[in-house]
Tab-separated table of C-alpha atoms in Angstrom:
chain	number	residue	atom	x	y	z
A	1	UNK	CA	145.430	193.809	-59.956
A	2	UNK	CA	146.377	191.455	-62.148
A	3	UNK	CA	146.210	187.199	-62.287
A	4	UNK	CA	149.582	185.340	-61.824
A	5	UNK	CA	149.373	183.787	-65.099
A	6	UNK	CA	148.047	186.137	-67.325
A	7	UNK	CA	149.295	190.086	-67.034
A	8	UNK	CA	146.119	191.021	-68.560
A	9	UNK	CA	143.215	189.091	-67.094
A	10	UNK	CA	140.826	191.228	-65.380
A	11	UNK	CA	137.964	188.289	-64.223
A	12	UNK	CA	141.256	186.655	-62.040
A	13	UNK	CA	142.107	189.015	-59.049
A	14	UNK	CA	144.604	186.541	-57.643
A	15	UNK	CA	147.618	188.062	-55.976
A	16	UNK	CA	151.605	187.857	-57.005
A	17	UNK	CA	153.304	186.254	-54.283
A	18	UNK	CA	155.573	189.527	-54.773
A	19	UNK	CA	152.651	191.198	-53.461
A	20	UNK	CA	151.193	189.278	-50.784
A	21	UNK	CA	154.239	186.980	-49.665
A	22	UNK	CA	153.058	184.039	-47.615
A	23	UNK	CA	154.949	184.051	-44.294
A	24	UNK	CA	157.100	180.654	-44.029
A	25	UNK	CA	158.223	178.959	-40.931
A	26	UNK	CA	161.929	178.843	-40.173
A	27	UNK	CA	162.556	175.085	-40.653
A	28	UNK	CA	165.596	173.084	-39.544
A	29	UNK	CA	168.572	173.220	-41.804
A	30	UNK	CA	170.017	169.934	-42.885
A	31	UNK	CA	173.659	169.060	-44.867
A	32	UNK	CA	174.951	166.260	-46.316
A	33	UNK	CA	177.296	164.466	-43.974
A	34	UNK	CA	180.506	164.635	-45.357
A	35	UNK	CA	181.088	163.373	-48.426
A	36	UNK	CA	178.135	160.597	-48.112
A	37	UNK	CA	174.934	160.999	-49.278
A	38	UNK	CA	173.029	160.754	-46.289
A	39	UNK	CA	171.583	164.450	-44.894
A	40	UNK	CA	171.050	165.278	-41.211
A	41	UNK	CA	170.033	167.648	-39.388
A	42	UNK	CA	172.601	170.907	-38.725
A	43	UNK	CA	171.645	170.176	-34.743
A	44	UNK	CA	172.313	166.561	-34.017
A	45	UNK	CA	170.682	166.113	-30.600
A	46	UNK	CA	173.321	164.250	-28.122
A	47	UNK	CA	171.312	161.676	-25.773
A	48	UNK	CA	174.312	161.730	-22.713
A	49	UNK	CA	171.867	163.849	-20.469
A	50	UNK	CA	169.322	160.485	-20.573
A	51	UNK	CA	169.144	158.053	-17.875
A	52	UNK	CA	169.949	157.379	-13.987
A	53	UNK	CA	171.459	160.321	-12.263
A	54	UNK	CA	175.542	159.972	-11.515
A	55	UNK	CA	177.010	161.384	-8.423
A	56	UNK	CA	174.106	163.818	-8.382
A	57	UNK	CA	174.280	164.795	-11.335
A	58	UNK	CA	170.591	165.677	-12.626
A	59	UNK	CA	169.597	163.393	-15.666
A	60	UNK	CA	166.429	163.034	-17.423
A	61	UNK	CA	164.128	160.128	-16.312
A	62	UNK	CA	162.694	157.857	-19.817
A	63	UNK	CA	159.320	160.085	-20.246
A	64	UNK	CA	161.724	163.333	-19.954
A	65	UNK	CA	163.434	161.648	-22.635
A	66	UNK	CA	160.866	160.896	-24.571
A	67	UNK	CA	159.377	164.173	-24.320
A	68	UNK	CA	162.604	165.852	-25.648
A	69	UNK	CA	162.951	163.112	-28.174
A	70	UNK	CA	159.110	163.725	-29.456
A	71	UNK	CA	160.118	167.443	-29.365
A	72	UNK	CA	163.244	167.318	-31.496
A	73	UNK	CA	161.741	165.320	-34.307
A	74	UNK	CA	158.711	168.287	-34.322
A	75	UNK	CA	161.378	170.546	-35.018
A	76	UNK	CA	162.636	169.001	-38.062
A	77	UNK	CA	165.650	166.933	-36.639
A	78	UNK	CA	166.572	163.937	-37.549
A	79	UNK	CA	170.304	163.127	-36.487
A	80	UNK	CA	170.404	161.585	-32.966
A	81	UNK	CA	173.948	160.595	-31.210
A	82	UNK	CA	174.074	158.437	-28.320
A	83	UNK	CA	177.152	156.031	-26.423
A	84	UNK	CA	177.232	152.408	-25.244
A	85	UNK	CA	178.550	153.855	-21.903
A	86	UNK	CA	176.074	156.538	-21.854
A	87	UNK	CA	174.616	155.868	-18.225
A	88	UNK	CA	176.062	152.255	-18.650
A	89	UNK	CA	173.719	151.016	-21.683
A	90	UNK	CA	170.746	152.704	-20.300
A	91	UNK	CA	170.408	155.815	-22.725
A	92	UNK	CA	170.860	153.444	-26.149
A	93	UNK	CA	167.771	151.153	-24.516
A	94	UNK	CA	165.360	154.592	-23.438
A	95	UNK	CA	165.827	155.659	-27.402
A	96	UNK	CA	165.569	152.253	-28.796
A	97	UNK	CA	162.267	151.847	-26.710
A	98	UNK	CA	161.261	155.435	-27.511
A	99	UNK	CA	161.569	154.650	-31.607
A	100	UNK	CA	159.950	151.650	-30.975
A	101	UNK	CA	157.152	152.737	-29.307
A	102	UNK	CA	157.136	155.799	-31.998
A	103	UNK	CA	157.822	153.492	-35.127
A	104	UNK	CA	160.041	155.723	-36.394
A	105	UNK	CA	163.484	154.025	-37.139
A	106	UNK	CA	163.891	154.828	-40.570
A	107	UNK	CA	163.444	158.622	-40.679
A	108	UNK	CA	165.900	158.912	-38.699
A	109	UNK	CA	169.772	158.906	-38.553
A	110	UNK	CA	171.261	157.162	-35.024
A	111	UNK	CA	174.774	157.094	-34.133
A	112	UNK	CA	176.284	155.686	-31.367
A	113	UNK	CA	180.345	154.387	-30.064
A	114	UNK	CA	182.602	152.105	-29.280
A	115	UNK	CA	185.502	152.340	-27.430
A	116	UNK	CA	185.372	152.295	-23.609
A	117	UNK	CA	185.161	149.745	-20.890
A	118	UNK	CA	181.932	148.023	-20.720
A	119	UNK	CA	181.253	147.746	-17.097
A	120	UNK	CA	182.456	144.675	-16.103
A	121	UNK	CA	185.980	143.167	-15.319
A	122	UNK	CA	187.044	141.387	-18.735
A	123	UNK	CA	190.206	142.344	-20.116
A	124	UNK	CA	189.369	142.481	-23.578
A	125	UNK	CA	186.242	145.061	-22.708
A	126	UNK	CA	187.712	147.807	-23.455
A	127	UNK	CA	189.276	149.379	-26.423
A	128	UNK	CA	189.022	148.877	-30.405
A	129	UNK	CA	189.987	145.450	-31.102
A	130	UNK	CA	188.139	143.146	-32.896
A	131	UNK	CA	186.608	141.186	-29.985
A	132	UNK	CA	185.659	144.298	-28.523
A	133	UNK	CA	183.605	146.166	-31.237
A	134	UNK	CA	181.871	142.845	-32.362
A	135	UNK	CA	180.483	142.236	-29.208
A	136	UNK	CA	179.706	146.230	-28.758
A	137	UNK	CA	177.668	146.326	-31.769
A	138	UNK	CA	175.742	143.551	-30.532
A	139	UNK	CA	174.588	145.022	-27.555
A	140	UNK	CA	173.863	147.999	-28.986
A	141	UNK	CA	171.708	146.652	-31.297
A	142	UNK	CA	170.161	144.976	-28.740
A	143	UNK	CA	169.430	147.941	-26.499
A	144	UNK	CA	168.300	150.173	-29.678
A	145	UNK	CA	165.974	147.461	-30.941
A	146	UNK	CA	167.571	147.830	-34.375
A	147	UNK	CA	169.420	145.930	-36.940
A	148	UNK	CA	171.607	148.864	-37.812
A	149	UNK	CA	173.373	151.677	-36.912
A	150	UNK	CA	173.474	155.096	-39.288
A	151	UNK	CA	177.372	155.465	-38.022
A	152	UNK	CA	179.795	153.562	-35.614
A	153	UNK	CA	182.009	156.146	-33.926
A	154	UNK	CA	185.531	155.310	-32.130
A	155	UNK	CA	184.784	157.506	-29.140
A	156	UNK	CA	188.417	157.783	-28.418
A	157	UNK	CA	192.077	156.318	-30.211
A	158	UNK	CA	193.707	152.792	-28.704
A	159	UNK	CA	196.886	152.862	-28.380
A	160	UNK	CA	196.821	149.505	-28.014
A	161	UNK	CA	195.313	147.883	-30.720
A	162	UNK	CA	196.493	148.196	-34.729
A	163	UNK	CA	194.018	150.762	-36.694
A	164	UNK	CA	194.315	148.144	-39.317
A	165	UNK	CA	192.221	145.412	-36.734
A	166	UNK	CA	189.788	148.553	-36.060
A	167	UNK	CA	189.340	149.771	-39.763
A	168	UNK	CA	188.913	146.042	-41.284
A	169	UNK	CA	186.291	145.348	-38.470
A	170	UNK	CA	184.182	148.108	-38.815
A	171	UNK	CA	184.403	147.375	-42.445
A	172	UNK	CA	182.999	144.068	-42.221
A	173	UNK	CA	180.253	145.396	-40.070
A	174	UNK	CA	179.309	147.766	-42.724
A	175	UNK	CA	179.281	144.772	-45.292
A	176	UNK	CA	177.205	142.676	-43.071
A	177	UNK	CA	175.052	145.835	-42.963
A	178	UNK	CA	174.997	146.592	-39.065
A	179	UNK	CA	176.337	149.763	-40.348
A	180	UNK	CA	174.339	151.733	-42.658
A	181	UNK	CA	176.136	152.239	-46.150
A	182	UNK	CA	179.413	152.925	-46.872
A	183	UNK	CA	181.471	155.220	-44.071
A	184	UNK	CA	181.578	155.435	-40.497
A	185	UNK	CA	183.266	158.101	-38.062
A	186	UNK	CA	185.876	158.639	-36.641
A	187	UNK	CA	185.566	160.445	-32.850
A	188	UNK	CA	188.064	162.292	-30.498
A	189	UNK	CA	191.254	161.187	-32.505
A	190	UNK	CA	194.303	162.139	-30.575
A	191	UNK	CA	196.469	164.485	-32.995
A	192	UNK	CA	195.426	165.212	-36.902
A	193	UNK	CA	198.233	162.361	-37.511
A	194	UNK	CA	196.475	159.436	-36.624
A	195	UNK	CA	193.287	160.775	-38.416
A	196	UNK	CA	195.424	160.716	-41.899
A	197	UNK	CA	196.316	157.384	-41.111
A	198	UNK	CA	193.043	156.406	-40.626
A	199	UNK	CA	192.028	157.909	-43.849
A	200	UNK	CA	195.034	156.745	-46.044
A	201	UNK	CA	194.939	153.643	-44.300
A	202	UNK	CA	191.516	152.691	-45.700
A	203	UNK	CA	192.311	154.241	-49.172
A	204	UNK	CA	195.078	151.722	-49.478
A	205	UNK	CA	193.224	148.509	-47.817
A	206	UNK	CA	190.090	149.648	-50.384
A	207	UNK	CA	188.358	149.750	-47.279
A	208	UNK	CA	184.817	152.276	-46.429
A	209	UNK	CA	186.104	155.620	-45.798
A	210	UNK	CA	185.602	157.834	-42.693
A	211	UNK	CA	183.034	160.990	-43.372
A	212	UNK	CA	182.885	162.914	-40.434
A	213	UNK	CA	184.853	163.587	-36.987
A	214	UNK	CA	183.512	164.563	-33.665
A	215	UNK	CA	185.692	166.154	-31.637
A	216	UNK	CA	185.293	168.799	-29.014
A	217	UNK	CA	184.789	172.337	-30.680
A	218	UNK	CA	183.837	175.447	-28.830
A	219	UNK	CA	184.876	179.047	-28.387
A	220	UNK	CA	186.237	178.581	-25.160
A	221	UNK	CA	188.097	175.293	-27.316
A	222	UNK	CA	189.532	176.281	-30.311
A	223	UNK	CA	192.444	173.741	-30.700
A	224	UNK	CA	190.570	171.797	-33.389
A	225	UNK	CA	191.304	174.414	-35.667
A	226	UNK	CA	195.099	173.840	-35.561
A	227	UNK	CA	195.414	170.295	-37.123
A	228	UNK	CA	191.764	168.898	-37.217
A	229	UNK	CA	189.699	171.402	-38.949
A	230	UNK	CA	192.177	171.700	-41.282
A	231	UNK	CA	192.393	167.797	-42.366
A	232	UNK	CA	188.783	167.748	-42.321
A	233	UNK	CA	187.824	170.465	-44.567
A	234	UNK	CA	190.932	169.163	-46.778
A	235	UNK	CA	189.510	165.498	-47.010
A	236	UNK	CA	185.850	166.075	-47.558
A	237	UNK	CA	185.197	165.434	-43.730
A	238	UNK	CA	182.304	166.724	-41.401
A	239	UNK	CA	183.252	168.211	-38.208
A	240	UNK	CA	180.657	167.412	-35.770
A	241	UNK	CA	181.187	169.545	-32.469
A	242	UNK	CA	180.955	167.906	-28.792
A	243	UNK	CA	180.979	170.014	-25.608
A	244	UNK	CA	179.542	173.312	-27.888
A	245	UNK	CA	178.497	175.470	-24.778
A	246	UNK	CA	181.232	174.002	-22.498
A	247	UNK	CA	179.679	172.461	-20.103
A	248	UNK	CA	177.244	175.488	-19.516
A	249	UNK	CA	180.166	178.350	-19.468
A	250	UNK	CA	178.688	179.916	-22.779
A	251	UNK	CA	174.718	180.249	-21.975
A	252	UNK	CA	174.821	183.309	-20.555
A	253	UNK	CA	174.548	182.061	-17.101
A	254	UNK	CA	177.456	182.039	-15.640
A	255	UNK	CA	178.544	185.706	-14.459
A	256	UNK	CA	182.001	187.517	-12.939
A	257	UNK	CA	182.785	187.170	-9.384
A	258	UNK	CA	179.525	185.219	-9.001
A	259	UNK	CA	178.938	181.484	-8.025
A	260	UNK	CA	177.556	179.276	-10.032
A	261	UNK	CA	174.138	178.658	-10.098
A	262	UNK	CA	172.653	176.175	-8.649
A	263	UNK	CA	171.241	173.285	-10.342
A	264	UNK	CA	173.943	174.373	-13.456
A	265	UNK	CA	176.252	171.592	-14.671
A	266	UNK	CA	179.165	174.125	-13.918
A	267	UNK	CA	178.257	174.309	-10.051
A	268	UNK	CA	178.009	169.938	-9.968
A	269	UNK	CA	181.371	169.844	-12.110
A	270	UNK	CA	183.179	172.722	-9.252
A	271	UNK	CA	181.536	170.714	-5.942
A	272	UNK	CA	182.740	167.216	-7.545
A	273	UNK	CA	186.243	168.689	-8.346
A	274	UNK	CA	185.403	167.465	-11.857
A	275	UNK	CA	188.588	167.900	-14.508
A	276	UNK	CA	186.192	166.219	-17.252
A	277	UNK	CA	186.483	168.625	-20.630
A	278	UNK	CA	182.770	168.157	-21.004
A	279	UNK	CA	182.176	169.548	-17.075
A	280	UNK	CA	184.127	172.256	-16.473
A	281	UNK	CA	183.837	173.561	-12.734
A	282	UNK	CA	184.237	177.770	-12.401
A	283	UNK	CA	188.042	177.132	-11.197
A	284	UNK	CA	188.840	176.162	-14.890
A	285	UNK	CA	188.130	179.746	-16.644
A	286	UNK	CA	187.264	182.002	-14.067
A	287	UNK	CA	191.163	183.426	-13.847
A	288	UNK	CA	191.859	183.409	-17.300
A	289	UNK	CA	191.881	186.887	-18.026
A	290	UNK	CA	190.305	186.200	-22.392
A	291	UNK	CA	187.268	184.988	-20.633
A	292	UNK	CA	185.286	187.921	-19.397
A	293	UNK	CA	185.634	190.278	-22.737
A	294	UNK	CA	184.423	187.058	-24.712
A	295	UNK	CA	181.290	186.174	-22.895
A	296	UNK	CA	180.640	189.903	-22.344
A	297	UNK	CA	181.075	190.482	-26.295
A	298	UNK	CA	178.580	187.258	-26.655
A	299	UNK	CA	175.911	188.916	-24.490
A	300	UNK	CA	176.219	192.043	-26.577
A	301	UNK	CA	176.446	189.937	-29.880
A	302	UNK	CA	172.901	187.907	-28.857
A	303	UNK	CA	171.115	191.169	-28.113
A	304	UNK	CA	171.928	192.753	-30.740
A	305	UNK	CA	170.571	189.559	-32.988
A	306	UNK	CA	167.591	189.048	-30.683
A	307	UNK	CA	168.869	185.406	-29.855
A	308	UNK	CA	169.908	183.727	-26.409
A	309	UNK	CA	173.602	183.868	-25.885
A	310	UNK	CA	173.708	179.856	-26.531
A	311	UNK	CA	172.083	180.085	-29.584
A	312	UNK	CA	174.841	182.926	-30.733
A	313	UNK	CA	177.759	180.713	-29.467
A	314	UNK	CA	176.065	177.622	-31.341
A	315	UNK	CA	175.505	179.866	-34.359
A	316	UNK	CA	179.521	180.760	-34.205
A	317	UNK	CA	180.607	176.931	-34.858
A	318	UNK	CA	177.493	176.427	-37.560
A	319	UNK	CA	179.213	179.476	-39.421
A	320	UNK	CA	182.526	177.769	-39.085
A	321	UNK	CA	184.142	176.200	-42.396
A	322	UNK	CA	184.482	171.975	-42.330
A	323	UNK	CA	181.244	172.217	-39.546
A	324	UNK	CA	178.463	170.533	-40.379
A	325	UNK	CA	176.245	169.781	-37.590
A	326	UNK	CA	176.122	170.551	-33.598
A	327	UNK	CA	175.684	168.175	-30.985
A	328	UNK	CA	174.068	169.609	-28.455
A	329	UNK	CA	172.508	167.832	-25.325
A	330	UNK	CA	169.283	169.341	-22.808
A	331	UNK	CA	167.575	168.666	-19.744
A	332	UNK	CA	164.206	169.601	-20.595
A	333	UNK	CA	162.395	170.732	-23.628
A	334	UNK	CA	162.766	174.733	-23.003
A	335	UNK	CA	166.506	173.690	-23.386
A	336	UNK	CA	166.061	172.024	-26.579
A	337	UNK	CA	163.866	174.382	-28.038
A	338	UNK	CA	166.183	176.975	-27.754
A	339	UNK	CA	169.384	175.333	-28.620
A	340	UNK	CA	167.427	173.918	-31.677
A	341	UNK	CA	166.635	177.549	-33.202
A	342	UNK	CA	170.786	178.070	-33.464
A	343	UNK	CA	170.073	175.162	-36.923
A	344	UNK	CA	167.040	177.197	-38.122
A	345	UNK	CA	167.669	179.518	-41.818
A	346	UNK	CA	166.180	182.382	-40.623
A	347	UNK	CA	169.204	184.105	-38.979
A	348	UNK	CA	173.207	184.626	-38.921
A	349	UNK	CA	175.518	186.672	-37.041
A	350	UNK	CA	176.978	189.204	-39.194
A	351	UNK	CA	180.595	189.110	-40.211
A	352	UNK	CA	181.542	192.176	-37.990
A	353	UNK	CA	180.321	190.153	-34.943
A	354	UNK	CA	181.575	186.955	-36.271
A	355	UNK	CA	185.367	188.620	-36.205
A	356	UNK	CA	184.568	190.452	-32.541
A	357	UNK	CA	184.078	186.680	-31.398
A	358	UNK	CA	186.620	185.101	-33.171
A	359	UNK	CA	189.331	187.067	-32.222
A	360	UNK	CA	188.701	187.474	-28.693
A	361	UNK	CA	188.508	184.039	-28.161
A	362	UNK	CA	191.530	183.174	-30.429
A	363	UNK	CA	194.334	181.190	-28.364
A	364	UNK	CA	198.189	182.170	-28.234
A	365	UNK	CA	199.356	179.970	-31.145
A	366	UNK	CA	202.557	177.944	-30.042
A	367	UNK	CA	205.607	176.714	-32.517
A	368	UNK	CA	205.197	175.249	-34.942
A	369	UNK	CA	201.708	176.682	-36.052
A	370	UNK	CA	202.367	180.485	-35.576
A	371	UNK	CA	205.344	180.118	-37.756
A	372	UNK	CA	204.309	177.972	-40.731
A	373	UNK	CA	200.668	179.966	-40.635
A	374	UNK	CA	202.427	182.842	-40.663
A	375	UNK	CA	204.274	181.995	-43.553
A	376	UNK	CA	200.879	181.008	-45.719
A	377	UNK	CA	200.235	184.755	-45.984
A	378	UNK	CA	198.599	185.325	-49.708
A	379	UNK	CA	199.058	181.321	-50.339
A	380	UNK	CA	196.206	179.934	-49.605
A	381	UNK	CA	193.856	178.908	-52.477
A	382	UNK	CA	190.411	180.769	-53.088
């Protein structure tokens, strides 16, 4: 046997690591978000499952929160997305008391929104004007016991204010430095138009630029990829994926002329009649005839891997081009732990079983995109 250093010592008997590799744990993967230079975690753990209970629908009470909070960070993530409407304010004050009571603010990358009503009956709460976000910010910072947010997300387009107003406010937050560097993101944009104009809007006002968009991404939602994706991965942008397991229809649970079972998200969204994109009830797939073949072919596809069916659908969109993390969101820490191993470097589906999933879940392509894809054949850059 001979010594690392010295091919031929015969008083050292240490090992090569070629011969005796040392096993190493899996560990989270991280990117850079967007074109910034702030890295997060490839699973970005969404908080909207924390606080009070609505219309029966099971939430996690603050020391269930905590506990999948505590558990997260243990796993190596860092990237945590939360809502001022999240159970109306409650969610943003459980995680600012959890990082307080944790003192551990700066290792960590927080994003929350702006956008929608704020509970009360004032005209001017709601939307993206200036008044609006200015006095959001503040009580967001209030409930997460912090001076600053990581990113400031429009959680949906407003028609009814100039993007100009919205883009020069959230500018000036950034340079007060209630926003954390130099970008901030843009969320559920309506059409790939008014993300451009978001974009060349703050080139040409020399305003902080967007890096990422969170929009709803899925295999059983694939519409991003038609004008979204494409701007993103042509601007520098991260996708970040809402709604990645749709609402419970891709974990493996839900089964062919079967109910739903109880306790799931997808039995509360069918008993409430819910049309929410984020809750889908069993009425809203259980006809269409591409479903079946897909989450059979995702059953076979997660035992072939050895993984859980949601960690092969979560894998899908982490092997997707422009993605760069997951938001995913549990109700308890067996949840968490397994969504969380979908982000860990030890494992990817194979191209073969990356096609099989990919095409059956592929959408009929409507005018104008069928045609002008059609005609990209052999144009595309390498």
């Amino acid at each position: 046997m001979t010594c690392v250093k010295h091919s031929s010592c015969t008083a050292c008997f240490l090992p090569s690591p070629s011969q005796h590799p040392l096993p190493r744990t899996p560990t989270m993967e991280t990117t850079f978000l967007g074109s910034s230079g702030l890295r997060v975690s490839r699973i970005c753990l969404g908080t909207m499952t924390f606080g009070k209970s609505l219309k029966g629908l099971q939430q996690c009470t603050k020391q269930e929160s905590f506990d999948i909070l505590d558990k997260f960070v243990e796993l190596g993530g860092n990237f945590i997305d939360t809502a001022d409407v999240y159970s109306g304010g409650e969610t943003e004050t459980i995680l600012g008391e959890w990082m307080k009571e944790r003192d551990n603010r700066e290792s960590l990358v927080i994003a929350t929104k702006v956008r929608f009503g704020s509970g009360d009956k004032d005209i001017n709460g709601v939307g993206l004007s200036r008044k609006h976000i200015l006095r959001s910010i503040a009580a967001s910072l209030k409930r997460l016991q912090t001076d600053y947010v990581d990113l400031y997300q429009m959680h949906c387009w407003d028609d009814g204010t100039p993007i100009e107003e919205t883009l020069m406010t959230i500018h000036d937050l950034i340079r007060q430095g209630k926003v954390s560097c130099v970008f901030w993101v843009v969320c559920t944009l309506s059409l790939s138009l008014s993300l451009s104009l978001s974009l060349s809007l703050s080139l040409s006002l020399s305003l902080s630029l967007s890096v990422s968009l969170y929009a709803q991404y899925s295999l059983l939602c694939r519409w991003t990829e038609w004008e979204l994706q494409p701007v993103c991965q042509r601007e520098g942008l991260c996708l970040m994926p809402w709604s990645p397991l749709k609402g419970g229809w891709l974990t493996g649970k839900i089964k062919r002329n079967a109910p739903a079972p109880a306790g799931s998200r997808v039995a509360w969204a069918e008993s409430h009649g819910s049309k929410l994109q984020s809750h889908p009830g069993l009425s809203t797939f259980k006809d269409q005839a591409f479903v079946w073949p897909l989450l059979a072919a995702l059953d076979g596809v997660a035992k072939e891997c050895g993984r859980t069916t949601a960690q092969v659908a979560l894998k899908w969109l982490l092997q997707q081009s422009a993605v760069g993390t997951v938001v995913i969101g549990a109700r308890t820490v067996d949840q968490l732990v397994e969504n969380c191993q979908a982000g860990m470097d030890n494992w990817t589906i194979s191209p073969q079983d990356m096609d099989t999933l990919t095409r059956l879940s592929k959408l009929d392509v409507p005018y104008p995109y069928e045609m002008v894809w059609r005609m990209q054949a052999g144009r595309q850059h390498d």
